[in-house]
Amino acid sequence: MCTAAGQQGLVGELVVHRRNDRRLTTYRGVAVRNRALWTVTEIRPDGSIHAAGSDGSVRLPADYVHDA
């Protein structure tokens, strides 16, 4: 996982969302919100990640992760 700022990420790290995105929802149907705290559970070869938090788990597309 690599962000636009060149930051690298690893499975198990904590991440905080920096913007709301109602198009992205957890598997419980909760929209991704600014300041939500997540733990990275998987980094996919395409650059997307899976993360888990108090609102459930979510797949974040590579473009969302990269722009973070």
mmCIF file with all atom_site columns, N, CA and C in Angstrom:
data_model
loop_
_atom_site.group_PDB
_atom_site.id
_atom_site.type_symbol
_atom_site.label_atom_id
_atom_site.label_alt_id
_atom_site.label_comp_id
_atom_site.label_asym_id
_atom_site.label_entity_id
_atom_site.label_seq_id
_atom_site.pdbx_PDB_ins_code
_atom_site.Cartn_x
_atom_site.Cartn_y
_atom_site.Cartn_z
_atom_site.occupancy
_atom_site.B_iso_or_equiv
_atom_site.pdbx_formal_charge
_atom_site.auth_seq_id
_atom_site.auth_comp_id
_atom_site.auth_asym_id
_atom_site.auth_atom_id
_atom_site.pdbx_PDB_model_num
ATOM 1   N N  . MET A 1 1  ? 0.847   -1.166 0.000  1.00 0.00 ? 1  MET A N  1
ATOM 2   C CA . MET A 1 1  ? 0.000   0.000  0.000  1.00 0.00 ? 1  MET A CA 1
ATOM 3   C C  . MET A 1 1  ? 0.891   1.225  0.000  1.00 0.00 ? 1  MET A C  1
ATOM 4   N N  . CYS A 1 2  ? 0.603   2.151  -0.892 1.00 0.00 ? 2  CYS A N  1
ATOM 5   C CA . CYS A 1 2  ? 1.392   3.378  -0.976 1.00 0.00 ? 2  CYS A CA 1
ATOM 6   C C  . CYS A 1 2  ? 0.446   4.549  -1.215 1.00 0.00 ? 2  CYS A C  1
ATOM 7   N N  . THR A 1 3  ? 0.588   5.600  -0.420 1.00 0.00 ? 3  THR A N  1
ATOM 8   C CA . THR A 1 3  ? -0.256  6.779  -0.572 1.00 0.00 ? 3  THR A CA 1
ATOM 9   C C  . THR A 1 3  ? 0.399   7.774  -1.509 1.00 0.00 ? 3  THR A C  1
ATOM 10  N N  . ALA A 1 4  ? -0.338  8.805  -1.879 1.00 0.00 ? 4  ALA A N  1
ATOM 11  C CA . ALA A 1 4  ? 0.191   9.846  -2.755 1.00 0.00 ? 4  ALA A CA 1
ATOM 12  C C  . ALA A 1 4  ? 1.397   10.541 -2.126 1.00 0.00 ? 4  ALA A C  1
ATOM 13  N N  . ALA A 1 5  ? 1.446   10.566 -0.802 1.00 0.00 ? 5  ALA A N  1
ATOM 14  C CA . ALA A 1 5  ? 2.569   11.194 -0.101 1.00 0.00 ? 5  ALA A CA 1
ATOM 15  C C  . ALA A 1 5  ? 3.770   10.258 -0.028 1.00 0.00 ? 5  ALA A C  1
ATOM 16  N N  . GLY A 1 6  ? 3.634   9.053  -0.606 1.00 0.00 ? 6  GLY A N  1
ATOM 17  C CA . GLY A 1 6  ? 4.735   8.099  -0.609 1.00 0.00 ? 6  GLY A CA 1
ATOM 18  C C  . GLY A 1 6  ? 4.828   7.253  0.651  1.00 0.00 ? 6  GLY A C  1
ATOM 19  N N  . GLN A 1 7  ? 3.819   7.322  1.504  1.00 0.00 ? 7  GLN A N  1
ATOM 20  C CA . GLN A 1 7  ? 3.814   6.537  2.726  1.00 0.00 ? 7  GLN A CA 1
ATOM 21  C C  . GLN A 1 7  ? 3.499   5.084  2.414  1.00 0.00 ? 7  GLN A C  1
ATOM 22  N N  . GLN A 1 8  ? 4.218   4.176  3.054  1.00 0.00 ? 8  GLN A N  1
ATOM 23  C CA . GLN A 1 8  ? 3.987   2.749  2.896  1.00 0.00 ? 8  GLN A CA 1
ATOM 24  C C  . GLN A 1 8  ? 3.161   2.239  4.073  1.00 0.00 ? 8  GLN A C  1
ATOM 25  N N  . GLY A 1 9  ? 2.328   1.255  3.841  1.00 0.00 ? 9  GLY A N  1
ATOM 26  C CA . GLY A 1 9  ? 1.512   0.682  4.894  1.00 0.00 ? 9  GLY A CA 1
ATOM 27  C C  . GLY A 1 9  ? 1.677   -0.820 4.954  1.00 0.00 ? 9  GLY A C  1
ATOM 28  N N  . LEU A 1 10 ? 1.349   -1.376 6.101  1.00 0.00 ? 10 LEU A N  1
ATOM 29  C CA . LEU A 1 10 ? 1.465   -2.810 6.330  1.00 0.00 ? 10 LEU A CA 1
ATOM 30  C C  . LEU A 1 10 ? 0.195   -3.340 6.973  1.00 0.00 ? 10 LEU A C  1
ATOM 31  N N  . VAL A 1 11 ? -0.044  -4.631 6.811  1.00 0.00 ? 11 VAL A N  1
ATOM 32  C CA . VAL A 1 11 ? -1.155  -5.284 7.500  1.00 0.00 ? 11 VAL A CA 1
ATOM 33  C C  . VAL A 1 11 ? -0.951  -5.117 8.998  1.00 0.00 ? 11 VAL A C  1
ATOM 34  N N  . GLY A 1 12 ? -2.011  -4.790 9.700  1.00 0.00 ? 12 GLY A N  1
ATOM 35  C CA . GLY A 1 12 ? -1.965  -4.607 11.146 1.00 0.00 ? 12 GLY A CA 1
ATOM 36  C C  . GLY A 1 12 ? -1.843  -3.156 11.573 1.00 0.00 ? 12 GLY A C  1
ATOM 37  N N  . GLU A 1 13 ? -1.503  -2.282 10.639 1.00 0.00 ? 13 GLU A N  1
ATOM 38  C CA . GLU A 1 13 ? -1.378  -0.870 10.984 1.00 0.00 ? 13 GLU A CA 1
ATOM 39  C C  . GLU A 1 13 ? -2.748  -0.221 11.119 1.00 0.00 ? 13 GLU A C  1
ATOM 40  N N  . LEU A 1 14 ? -2.794  0.824  11.936 1.00 0.00 ? 14 LEU A N  1
ATOM 41  C CA . LEU A 1 14 ? -4.002  1.612  12.100 1.00 0.00 ? 14 LEU A CA 1
ATOM 42  C C  . LEU A 1 14 ? -3.996  2.740  11.077 1.00 0.00 ? 14 LEU A C  1
ATOM 43  N N  . VAL A 1 15 ? -5.154  2.980  10.486 1.00 0.00 ? 15 VAL A N  1
ATOM 44  C CA . VAL A 1 15 ? -5.314  4.085  9.549  1.00 0.00 ? 15 VAL A CA 1
ATOM 45  C C  . VAL A 1 15 ? -6.550  4.878  9.954  1.00 0.00 ? 15 VAL A C  1
ATOM 46  N N  . VAL A 1 16 ? -6.526  6.164  9.637  1.00 0.00 ? 16 VAL A N  1
ATOM 47  C CA . VAL A 1 16 ? -7.654  7.045  9.917  1.00 0.00 ? 16 VAL A CA 1
ATOM 48  C C  . VAL A 1 16 ? -8.091  7.662  8.600  1.00 0.00 ? 16 VAL A C  1
ATOM 49  N N  . HIS A 1 17 ? -9.380  7.597  8.323  1.00 0.00 ? 17 HIS A N  1
ATOM 50  C CA . HIS A 1 17 ? -9.903  8.203  7.093  1.00 0.00 ? 17 HIS A CA 1
ATOM 51  C C  . HIS A 1 17 ? -9.829  9.706  7.209  1.00 0.00 ? 17 HIS A C  1
ATOM 52  N N  . ARG A 1 18 ? -9.498  10.333 6.091  1.00 0.00 ? 18 ARG A N  1
ATOM 53  C CA . ARG A 1 18 ? -9.345  11.780 6.075  1.00 0.00 ? 18 ARG A CA 1
ATOM 54  C C  . ARG A 1 18 ? -10.468 12.484 5.326  1.00 0.00 ? 18 ARG A C  1
ATOM 55  N N  . ARG A 1 19 ? -11.413 11.720 4.806  1.00 0.00 ? 19 ARG A N  1
ATOM 56  C CA . ARG A 1 19 ? -12.551 12.354 4.137  1.00 0.00 ? 19 ARG A CA 1
ATOM 57  C C  . ARG A 1 19 ? -13.743 11.398 4.123  1.00 0.00 ? 19 ARG A C  1
ATOM 58  N N  . ASN A 1 20 ? -14.933 11.971 4.087  1.00 0.00 ? 20 ASN A N  1
ATOM 59  C CA . ASN A 1 20 ? -16.153 11.178 3.961  1.00 0.00 ? 20 ASN A CA 1
ATOM 60  C C  . ASN A 1 20 ? -16.273 10.682 2.524  1.00 0.00 ? 20 ASN A C  1
ATOM 61  N N  . ASP A 1 21 ? -16.834 9.505  2.366  1.00 0.00 ? 21 ASP A N  1
ATOM 62  C CA . ASP A 1 21 ? -17.120 8.995  1.030  1.00 0.00 ? 21 ASP A CA 1
ATOM 63  C C  . ASP A 1 21 ? -18.310 8.061  1.137  1.00 0.00 ? 21 ASP A C  1
ATOM 64  N N  . ARG A 1 22 ? -19.482 8.576  0.821  1.00 0.00 ? 22 ARG A N  1
ATOM 65  C CA . ARG A 1 22 ? -20.721 7.792  0.956  1.00 0.00 ? 22 ARG A CA 1
ATOM 66  C C  . ARG A 1 22 ? -20.832 6.658  -0.052 1.00 0.00 ? 22 ARG A C  1
ATOM 67  N N  . ARG A 1 23 ? -19.992 6.694  -1.098 1.00 0.00 ? 23 ARG A N  1
ATOM 68  C CA . ARG A 1 23 ? -19.994 5.589  -2.074 1.00 0.00 ? 23 ARG A CA 1
ATOM 69  C C  . ARG A 1 23 ? -19.341 4.348  -1.496 1.00 0.00 ? 23 ARG A C  1
ATOM 70  N N  . LEU A 1 24 ? -18.472 4.529  -0.498 1.00 0.00 ? 24 LEU A N  1
ATOM 71  C CA . LEU A 1 24 ? -17.788 3.406  0.144  1.00 0.00 ? 24 LEU A CA 1
ATOM 72  C C  . LEU A 1 24 ? -18.511 3.064  1.433  1.00 0.00 ? 24 LEU A C  1
ATOM 73  N N  . THR A 1 25 ? -18.968 1.828  1.516  1.00 0.00 ? 25 THR A N  1
ATOM 74  C CA . THR A 1 25 ? -19.673 1.410  2.722  1.00 0.00 ? 25 THR A CA 1
ATOM 75  C C  . THR A 1 25 ? -19.079 0.115  3.255  1.00 0.00 ? 25 THR A C  1
ATOM 76  N N  . THR A 1 26 ? -19.226 -0.063 4.562  1.00 0.00 ? 26 THR A N  1
ATOM 77  C CA . THR A 1 26 ? -18.783 -1.299 5.188  1.00 0.00 ? 26 THR A CA 1
ATOM 78  C C  . THR A 1 26 ? -19.753 -2.413 4.805  1.00 0.00 ? 26 THR A C  1
ATOM 79  N N  . TYR A 1 27 ? -19.393 -3.620 5.157  1.00 0.00 ? 27 TYR A N  1
ATOM 80  C CA . TYR A 1 27 ? -20.284 -4.745 4.878  1.00 0.00 ? 27 TYR A CA 1
ATOM 81  C C  . TYR A 1 27 ? -21.542 -4.693 5.735  1.00 0.00 ? 27 TYR A C  1
ATOM 82  N N  . ARG A 1 28 ? -21.586 -3.785 6.707  1.00 0.00 ? 28 ARG A N  1
ATOM 83  C CA . ARG A 1 28 ? -22.795 -3.534 7.505  1.00 0.00 ? 28 ARG A CA 1
ATOM 84  C C  . ARG A 1 28 ? -23.635 -2.402 6.924  1.00 0.00 ? 28 ARG A C  1
ATOM 85  N N  . GLY A 1 29 ? -23.139 -1.761 5.858  1.00 0.00 ? 29 GLY A N  1
ATOM 86  C CA . GLY A 1 29 ? -23.879 -0.689 5.208  1.00 0.00 ? 29 GLY A CA 1
ATOM 87  C C  . GLY A 1 29 ? -23.594 0.702  5.761  1.00 0.00 ? 29 GLY A C  1
ATOM 88  N N  . VAL A 1 30 ? -22.551 0.861  6.559  1.00 0.00 ? 30 VAL A N  1
ATOM 89  C CA . VAL A 1 30 ? -22.194 2.160  7.131  1.00 0.00 ? 30 VAL A CA 1
ATOM 90  C C  . VAL A 1 30 ? -21.215 2.866  6.199  1.00 0.00 ? 30 VAL A C  1
ATOM 91  N N  . ALA A 1 31 ? -21.485 4.127  5.874  1.00 0.00 ? 31 ALA A N  1
ATOM 92  C CA . ALA A 1 31 ? -20.609 4.903  4.973  1.00 0.00 ? 31 ALA A CA 1
ATOM 93  C C  . ALA A 1 31 ? -19.277 5.212  5.655  1.00 0.00 ? 31 ALA A C  1
ATOM 94  N N  . VAL A 1 32 ? -18.216 5.276  4.853  1.00 0.00 ? 32 VAL A N  1
ATOM 95  C CA . VAL A 1 32 ? -16.890 5.646  5.347  1.00 0.00 ? 32 VAL A CA 1
ATOM 96  C C  . VAL A 1 32 ? -16.933 7.119  5.758  1.00 0.00 ? 32 VAL A C  1
ATOM 97  N N  . ARG A 1 33 ? -16.470 7.385  6.973  1.00 0.00 ? 33 ARG A N  1
ATOM 98  C CA . ARG A 1 33 ? -16.533 8.745  7.519  1.00 0.00 ? 33 ARG A CA 1
ATOM 99  C C  . ARG A 1 33 ? -15.151 9.272  7.864  1.00 0.00 ? 33 ARG A C  1
ATOM 100 N N  . ASN A 1 34 ? -15.033 10.585 7.806  1.00 0.00 ? 34 ASN A N  1
ATOM 101 C CA . ASN A 1 34 ? -13.818 11.264 8.226  1.00 0.00 ? 34 ASN A CA 1
ATOM 102 C C  . ASN A 1 34 ? -13.507 10.915 9.684  1.00 0.00 ? 34 ASN A C  1
ATOM 103 N N  . ARG A 1 35 ? -12.255 10.643 9.967  1.00 0.00 ? 35 ARG A N  1
ATOM 104 C CA . ARG A 1 35 ? -11.722 10.323 11.295 1.00 0.00 ? 35 ARG A CA 1
ATOM 105 C C  . ARG A 1 35 ? -12.073 8.921  11.795 1.00 0.00 ? 35 ARG A C  1
ATOM 106 N N  . ALA A 1 36 ? -12.668 8.092  10.966 1.00 0.00 ? 36 ALA A N  1
ATOM 107 C CA . ALA A 1 36 ? -12.935 6.708  11.376 1.00 0.00 ? 36 ALA A CA 1
ATOM 108 C C  . ALA A 1 36 ? -11.604 5.964  11.473 1.00 0.00 ? 36 ALA A C  1
ATOM 109 N N  . LEU A 1 37 ? -11.454 5.156  12.498 1.00 0.00 ? 37 LEU A N  1
ATOM 110 C CA . LEU A 1 37 ? -10.214 4.414  12.752 1.00 0.00 ? 37 LEU A CA 1
ATOM 111 C C  . LEU A 1 37 ? -10.373 2.972  12.279 1.00 0.00 ? 37 LEU A C  1
ATOM 112 N N  . TRP A 1 38 ? -9.385  2.480  11.523 1.00 0.00 ? 38 TRP A N  1
ATOM 113 C CA . TRP A 1 38 ? -9.429  1.146  10.941 1.00 0.00 ? 38 TRP A CA 1
ATOM 114 C C  . TRP A 1 38 ? -8.093  0.442  11.133 1.00 0.00 ? 38 TRP A C  1
ATOM 115 N N  . THR A 1 39 ? -8.138  -0.881 11.128 1.00 0.00 ? 39 THR A N  1
ATOM 116 C CA . THR A 1 39 ? -6.936  -1.698 11.115 1.00 0.00 ? 39 THR A CA 1
ATOM 117 C C  . THR A 1 39 ? -6.851  -2.372 9.753  1.00 0.00 ? 39 THR A C  1
ATOM 118 N N  . VAL A 1 40 ? -5.723  -2.230 9.086  1.00 0.00 ? 40 VAL A N  1
ATOM 119 C CA . VAL A 1 40 ? -5.527  -2.860 7.781  1.00 0.00 ? 40 VAL A CA 1
ATOM 120 C C  . VAL A 1 40 ? -5.444  -4.373 7.984  1.00 0.00 ? 40 VAL A C  1
ATOM 121 N N  . THR A 1 41 ? -6.314  -5.120 7.303  1.00 0.00 ? 41 THR A N  1
ATOM 122 C CA . THR A 1 41 ? -6.331  -6.574 7.437  1.00 0.00 ? 41 THR A CA 1
ATOM 123 C C  . THR A 1 41 ? -5.783  -7.289 6.202  1.00 0.00 ? 41 THR A C  1
ATOM 124 N N  . GLU A 1 42 ? -5.756  -6.576 5.067  1.00 0.00 ? 42 GLU A N  1
ATOM 125 C CA . GLU A 1 42 ? -5.242  -7.190 3.838  1.00 0.00 ? 42 GLU A CA 1
ATOM 126 C C  . GLU A 1 42 ? -4.854  -6.087 2.859  1.00 0.00 ? 42 GLU A C  1
ATOM 127 N N  . ILE A 1 43 ? -3.750  -6.283 2.176  1.00 0.00 ? 43 ILE A N  1
ATOM 128 C CA . ILE A 1 43 ? -3.335  -5.399 1.092  1.00 0.00 ? 43 ILE A CA 1
ATOM 129 C C  . ILE A 1 43 ? -3.343  -6.231 -0.179 1.00 0.00 ? 43 ILE A C  1
ATOM 130 N N  . ARG A 1 44 ? -4.156  -5.827 -1.126 1.00 0.00 ? 44 ARG A N  1
ATOM 131 C CA . ARG A 1 44 ? -4.340  -6.592 -2.361 1.00 0.00 ? 44 ARG A CA 1
ATOM 132 C C  . ARG A 1 44 ? -3.290  -6.184 -3.403 1.00 0.00 ? 44 ARG A C  1
ATOM 133 N N  . PRO A 1 45 ? -2.970  -7.081 -4.331 1.00 0.00 ? 45 PRO A N  1
ATOM 134 C CA . PRO A 1 45 ? -1.990  -6.762 -5.386 1.00 0.00 ? 45 PRO A CA 1
ATOM 135 C C  . PRO A 1 45 ? -2.372  -5.544 -6.232 1.00 0.00 ? 45 PRO A C  1
ATOM 136 N N  . ASP A 1 46 ? -3.664  -5.255 -6.348 1.00 0.00 ? 46 ASP A N  1
ATOM 137 C CA . ASP A 1 46 ? -4.097  -4.108 -7.158 1.00 0.00 ? 46 ASP A CA 1
ATOM 138 C C  . ASP A 1 46 ? -3.984  -2.778 -6.414 1.00 0.00 ? 46 ASP A C  1
ATOM 139 N N  . GLY A 1 47 ? -3.528  -2.809 -5.140 1.00 0.00 ? 47 GLY A N  1
ATOM 140 C CA . GLY A 1 47 ? -3.369  -1.590 -4.351 1.00 0.00 ? 47 GLY A CA 1
ATOM 141 C C  . GLY A 1 47 ? -4.536  -1.279 -3.446 1.00 0.00 ? 47 GLY A C  1
ATOM 142 N N  . SER A 1 48 ? -5.632  -2.025 -3.573 1.00 0.00 ? 48 SER A N  1
ATOM 143 C CA . SER A 1 48 ? -6.755  -1.827 -2.659 1.00 0.00 ? 48 SER A CA 1
ATOM 144 C C  . SER A 1 48 ? -6.427  -2.484 -1.323 1.00 0.00 ? 48 SER A C  1
ATOM 145 N N  . ILE A 1 49 ? -7.161  -2.092 -0.293 1.00 0.00 ? 49 ILE A N  1
ATOM 146 C CA . ILE A 1 49 ? -6.968  -2.719 1.014  1.00 0.00 ? 49 ILE A CA 1
ATOM 147 C C  . ILE A 1 49 ? -8.305  -3.123 1.610  1.00 0.00 ? 49 ILE A C  1
ATOM 148 N N  . HIS A 1 50 ? -8.249  -4.067 2.514  1.00 0.00 ? 50 HIS A N  1
ATOM 149 C CA . HIS A 1 50 ? -9.383  -4.417 3.359  1.00 0.00 ? 50 HIS A CA 1
ATOM 150 C C  . HIS A 1 50 ? -9.012  -3.930 4.749  1.00 0.00 ? 50 HIS A C  1
ATOM 151 N N  . ALA A 1 51 ? -9.984  -3.343 5.435  1.00 0.00 ? 51 ALA A N  1
ATOM 152 C CA . ALA A 1 51 ? -9.736  -2.823 6.770  1.00 0.00 ? 51 ALA A CA 1
ATOM 153 C C  . ALA A 1 51 ? -10.941 -3.118 7.646  1.00 0.00 ? 51 ALA A C  1
ATOM 154 N N  . ALA A 1 52 ? -10.693 -3.247 8.949  1.00 0.00 ? 52 ALA A N  1
ATOM 155 C CA . ALA A 1 52 ? -11.763 -3.532 9.905  1.00 0.00 ? 52 ALA A CA 1
ATOM 156 C C  . ALA A 1 52 ? -11.781 -2.454 10.976 1.00 0.00 ? 52 ALA A C  1
ATOM 157 N N  . GLY A 1 53 ? -12.991 -2.097 11.397 1.00 0.00 ? 53 GLY A N  1
ATOM 158 C CA . GLY A 1 53 ? -13.163 -1.097 12.452 1.00 0.00 ? 53 GLY A CA 1
ATOM 159 C C  . GLY A 1 53 ? -14.459 -1.335 13.194 1.00 0.00 ? 53 GLY A C  1
ATOM 160 N N  . SER A 1 54 ? -14.831 -0.395 14.024 1.00 0.00 ? 54 SER A N  1
ATOM 161 C CA . SER A 1 54 ? -16.036 -0.564 14.844 1.00 0.00 ? 54 SER A CA 1
ATOM 162 C C  . SER A 1 54 ? -17.312 -0.594 14.004 1.00 0.00 ? 54 SER A C  1
ATOM 163 N N  . ASP A 1 55 ? -17.276 -0.054 12.792 1.00 0.00 ? 55 ASP A N  1
ATOM 164 C CA . ASP A 1 55 ? -18.450 -0.069 11.909 1.00 0.00 ? 55 ASP A CA 1
ATOM 165 C C  . ASP A 1 55 ? -18.497 -1.283 10.988 1.00 0.00 ? 55 ASP A C  1
ATOM 166 N N  . GLY A 1 56 ? -17.552 -2.207 11.136 1.00 0.00 ? 56 GLY A N  1
ATOM 167 C CA . GLY A 1 56 ? -17.498 -3.388 10.290 1.00 0.00 ? 56 GLY A CA 1
ATOM 168 C C  . GLY A 1 56 ? -16.214 -3.394 9.481  1.00 0.00 ? 56 GLY A C  1
ATOM 169 N N  . SER A 1 57 ? -16.235 -4.088 8.367  1.00 0.00 ? 57 SER A N  1
ATOM 170 C CA . SER A 1 57 ? -15.056 -4.143 7.509  1.00 0.00 ? 57 SER A CA 1
ATOM 171 C C  . SER A 1 57 ? -15.397 -3.540 6.149  1.00 0.00 ? 57 SER A C  1
ATOM 172 N N  . VAL A 1 58 ? -14.352 -3.089 5.459  1.00 0.00 ? 58 VAL A N  1
ATOM 173 C CA . VAL A 1 58 ? -14.558 -2.377 4.207  1.00 0.00 ? 58 VAL A CA 1
ATOM 174 C C  . VAL A 1 58 ? -13.405 -2.671 3.261  1.00 0.00 ? 58 VAL A C  1
ATOM 175 N N  . ARG A 1 59 ? -13.694 -2.653 1.975  1.00 0.00 ? 59 ARG A N  1
ATOM 176 C CA . ARG A 1 59 ? -12.648 -2.708 0.947  1.00 0.00 ? 59 ARG A CA 1
ATOM 177 C C  . ARG A 1 59 ? -12.491 -1.289 0.424  1.00 0.00 ? 59 ARG A C  1
ATOM 178 N N  . LEU A 1 60 ? -11.275 -0.780 0.504  1.00 0.00 ? 60 LEU A N  1
ATOM 179 C CA . LEU A 1 60 ? -10.985 0.561  0.002  1.00 0.00 ? 60 LEU A CA 1
ATOM 180 C C  . LEU A 1 60 ? -10.237 0.436  -1.319 1.00 0.00 ? 60 LEU A C  1
ATOM 181 N N  . PRO A 1 61 ? -10.786 0.989  -2.407 1.00 0.00 ? 61 PRO A N  1
ATOM 182 C CA . PRO A 1 61 ? -10.146 0.862  -3.709 1.00 0.00 ? 61 PRO A CA 1
ATOM 183 C C  . PRO A 1 61 ? -8.778  1.542  -3.740 1.00 0.00 ? 61 PRO A C  1
ATOM 184 N N  . ALA A 1 62 ? -7.940  1.109  -4.655 1.00 0.00 ? 62 ALA A N  1
ATOM 185 C CA . ALA A 1 62 ? -6.573  1.600  -4.753 1.00 0.00 ? 62 ALA A CA 1
ATOM 186 C C  . ALA A 1 62 ? -6.526  3.112  -4.933 1.00 0.00 ? 62 ALA A C  1
ATOM 187 N N  . ASP A 1 63 ? -7.425  3.685  -5.748 1.00 0.00 ? 63 ASP A N  1
ATOM 188 C CA . ASP A 1 63 ? -7.386  5.134  -5.956 1.00 0.00 ? 63 ASP A CA 1
ATOM 189 C C  . ASP A 1 63 ? -7.708  5.896  -4.686 1.00 0.00 ? 63 ASP A C  1
ATOM 190 N N  . TYR A 1 64 ? -8.609  5.379  -3.857 1.00 0.00 ? 64 TYR A N  1
ATOM 191 C CA . TYR A 1 64 ? -8.925  6.014  -2.574 1.00 0.00 ? 64 TYR A CA 1
ATOM 192 C C  . TYR A 1 64 ? -7.722  5.951  -1.636 1.00 0.00 ? 64 TYR A C  1
ATOM 193 N N  . VAL A 1 65 ? -7.074  4.793  -1.577 1.00 0.00 ? 65 VAL A N  1
ATOM 194 C CA . VAL A 1 65 ? -5.906  4.612  -0.719 1.00 0.00 ? 65 VAL A CA 1
ATOM 195 C C  . VAL A 1 65 ? -4.774  5.514  -1.192 1.00 0.00 ? 65 VAL A C  1
ATOM 196 N N  . HIS A 1 66 ? -4.531  5.530  -2.484 1.00 0.00 ? 66 HIS A N  1
ATOM 197 C CA . HIS A 1 66 ? -3.436  6.324  -3.025 1.00 0.00 ? 66 HIS A CA 1
ATOM 198 C C  . HIS A 1 66 ? -3.627  7.811  -2.778 1.00 0.00 ? 66 HIS A C  1
ATOM 199 N N  . ASP A 1 67 ? -4.864  8.295  -2.863 1.00 0.00 ? 67 ASP A N  1
ATOM 200 C CA . ASP A 1 67 ? -5.144  9.717  -2.694 1.00 0.00 ? 67 ASP A CA 1
ATOM 201 C C  . ASP A 1 67 ? -5.151  10.150 -1.229 1.00 0.00 ? 67 ASP A C  1
ATOM 202 N N  . ALA A 1 68 ? -5.053  9.200  -0.324 1.00 0.00 ? 68 ALA A N  1
ATOM 203 C CA . ALA A 1 68 ? -5.119  9.515  1.117  1.00 0.00 ? 68 ALA A CA 1
ATOM 204 C C  . ALA A 1 68 ? -3.936  10.339 1.567  1.00 0.00 ? 68 ALA A C  1
#
